[in-house]
Short mmCIF file of C-alpha atoms in Angstrom, two decimals:
data_model
loop_
_atom_site.label_atom_id
_atom_site.label_comp_id
_atom_site.label_asym_id
_atom_site.label_seq_id
_atom_site.Cartn_x
_atom_site.Cartn_y
_atom_site.Cartn_z
CA UNK A 1 -5.46 9.13 -10.12
CA UNK A 2 -2.77 7.90 -7.74
CA UNK A 3 1.04 8.50 -9.60
CA UNK A 4 2.34 5.01 -6.97
CA UNK A 5 -0.83 2.63 -8.24
CA UNK A 6 0.05 4.02 -11.93
CA UNK A 7 3.51 2.42 -11.33
CA UNK A 8 2.66 -0.74 -9.82
CA UNK A 9 0.19 -1.28 -12.69
CA UNK A 10 3.18 -0.60 -15.49
CA UNK A 11 1.48 2.52 -16.49
CA UNK A 12 4.30 5.43 -15.13
CA UNK A 13 8.29 4.07 -15.66
CA UNK A 14 9.98 3.38 -12.01
CA UNK A 15 12.91 1.64 -11.10
CA UNK A 16 12.60 -1.18 -9.81
CA UNK A 17 14.30 -2.23 -6.38
CA UNK A 18 12.29 -5.78 -6.06
CA UNK A 19 8.96 -6.81 -5.79
CA UNK A 20 7.22 -9.40 -4.02
CA UNK A 21 3.17 -10.34 -4.08
CA UNK A 22 2.59 -7.03 -1.55
CA UNK A 23 4.87 -5.19 -1.98
CA UNK A 24 6.98 -2.94 -4.58
CA UNK A 25 9.65 -1.22 -3.81
CA UNK A 26 11.69 1.47 -6.15
CA UNK A 27 14.44 3.65 -6.64
CA UNK A 28 12.60 7.29 -5.71
CA UNK A 29 13.32 10.09 -8.11
CA UNK A 30 13.97 13.36 -5.97
CA UNK A 31 18.17 13.09 -6.01
CA UNK A 32 18.18 13.51 -2.72
CA UNK A 33 20.50 11.00 -1.36
CA UNK A 34 22.08 7.77 -3.50
CA UNK A 35 19.35 5.24 -2.58
CA UNK A 36 17.05 6.86 -1.78
CA UNK A 37 14.39 3.71 -2.01
CA UNK A 38 10.24 3.90 -1.10
CA UNK A 39 8.55 0.28 0.10
CA UNK A 40 5.02 0.98 -1.13
CA UNK A 41 1.69 -2.09 -0.50
CA UNK A 42 0.98 -3.01 -4.33
CA UNK A 43 -2.65 -2.35 -2.86
CA UNK A 44 -3.79 1.41 -2.29
CA UNK A 45 -3.96 2.91 1.44
CA UNK A 46 -3.59 6.76 2.32
CA UNK A 47 -1.58 5.90 5.25
CA UNK A 48 0.29 3.75 8.12
CA UNK A 49 -3.39 5.04 10.19
CA UNK A 50 -5.15 3.59 7.78
CA UNK A 51 -3.47 0.55 6.41
CA UNK A 52 -5.24 -3.05 7.44
CA UNK A 53 -2.95 -5.50 10.23
CA UNK A 54 -1.75 -7.59 7.54
CA UNK A 55 -1.05 -5.86 4.54
CA UNK A 56 1.16 -3.38 7.02
CA UNK A 57 3.59 -6.48 8.92
CA UNK A 58 4.24 -7.45 5.15
CA UNK A 59 4.68 -3.48 4.11
CA UNK A 60 7.94 -3.33 6.76
CA UNK A 61 8.80 -7.09 6.32
CA UNK A 62 9.73 -6.06 2.81
CA UNK A 63 11.23 -2.43 4.64
CA UNK A 64 13.69 -4.78 6.50
CA UNK A 65 13.76 -6.55 3.92
CA UNK A 66 15.58 -4.25 1.72
CA UNK A 67 17.07 -2.51 4.77
CA UNK A 68 19.16 -5.02 5.86
CA UNK A 69 20.12 -5.97 2.13
CA UNK A 70 21.91 -2.65 1.62
CA UNK A 71 23.93 -2.94 4.98
CA UNK A 72 24.90 -6.63 4.76
CA UNK A 73 25.10 -6.22 0.80
CA UNK A 74 25.77 -3.09 -0.54
CA UNK A 75 28.27 -2.04 1.09
CA UNK A 76 25.87 1.60 3.09
CA UNK A 77 26.50 0.93 6.82
CA UNK A 78 22.87 1.81 8.75
CA UNK A 79 19.26 3.16 7.18
CA UNK A 80 17.33 6.08 8.76
CA UNK A 81 13.24 4.01 7.19
CA UNK A 82 10.83 7.36 7.41
CA UNK A 83 7.36 7.96 6.98
CA UNK A 84 4.73 11.04 6.98
CA UNK A 85 1.05 9.96 8.22
CA UNK A 86 -0.89 13.06 6.70
CA UNK A 87 -1.35 16.83 5.71
CA UNK A 88 0.25 17.51 9.48
CA UNK A 89 3.01 14.71 9.30
CA UNK A 90 4.32 16.58 5.88
CA UNK A 91 2.76 13.91 3.54
CA UNK A 92 2.99 14.26 0.26
CA UNK A 93 1.99 11.16 -1.30
CA UNK A 94 -0.89 10.11 -0.54
CA UNK A 95 -0.47 6.20 -0.85
CA UNK A 96 1.26 4.69 2.25
CA UNK A 97 4.79 4.22 1.24
CA UNK A 98 8.29 4.24 3.71
CA UNK A 99 11.38 5.78 2.59
CA UNK A 100 14.37 4.04 3.30
CA UNK A 101 18.26 6.43 3.06
CA UNK A 102 21.17 3.70 3.14
CA UNK A 103 23.40 5.71 5.53
CA UNK A 104 27.21 5.73 5.26
CA UNK A 105 29.27 7.01 8.83
CA UNK A 106 31.13 10.65 7.94
CA UNK A 107 28.41 10.94 4.20
CA UNK A 108 27.49 14.45 5.60
CA UNK A 109 23.26 13.82 5.61
CA UNK A 110 22.10 14.91 7.85
CA UNK A 111 17.91 13.38 7.87
CA UNK A 112 16.39 13.50 11.08
CA UNK A 113 14.75 16.62 11.34
CA UNK A 114 15.79 19.42 13.59
CA UNK A 115 13.54 20.72 16.53
CA UNK A 116 13.62 22.69 19.38
CA UNK A 117 12.64 21.82 22.38
CA UNK A 118 9.62 22.68 24.33
CA UNK A 119 8.36 22.47 27.60
CA UNK A 120 5.38 20.64 28.44
CA UNK A 121 4.41 18.48 31.80
CA UNK A 122 5.08 14.85 30.96
CA UNK A 123 1.97 14.45 33.59
CA UNK A 124 -0.28 16.00 31.51
CA UNK A 125 0.74 14.65 27.80
CA UNK A 126 0.99 11.02 29.68
CA UNK A 127 -2.11 11.10 31.03
CA UNK A 128 -3.36 12.17 27.71
CA UNK A 129 -0.99 9.72 25.95
CA UNK A 130 -1.55 6.61 27.94
CA UNK A 131 -2.72 3.42 25.03
CA UNK A 132 -5.71 1.84 28.31
CA UNK A 133 -6.35 -1.07 25.88
#
């Protein structure tokens, strides 16, 4: 069973921030950042890779609505929006979700991945990744 589906169905408690017909928004219980929020579709999709476009757009609209609310009405000056899709990306709950991390200047948090420089040939990588249709 899926913990996020259980939350949507009211079988597990949550700290609901927002809800509409297609999406559900609640506080993460990680306690790693004040206001760490999760946005999910009510219908189960595993990740960004398998969601239909219409539902994806509804989820992203809710992400934007909540992020703007945090900045416009809650005293934050920015947000980080994060998603992991697939095991290799670090996804740990297999129900599509986007994290919103409310931010303030000088809050001391660094949510951006610290990546080492990886030398590669830009032309070869571009050719491999180019979207042609």
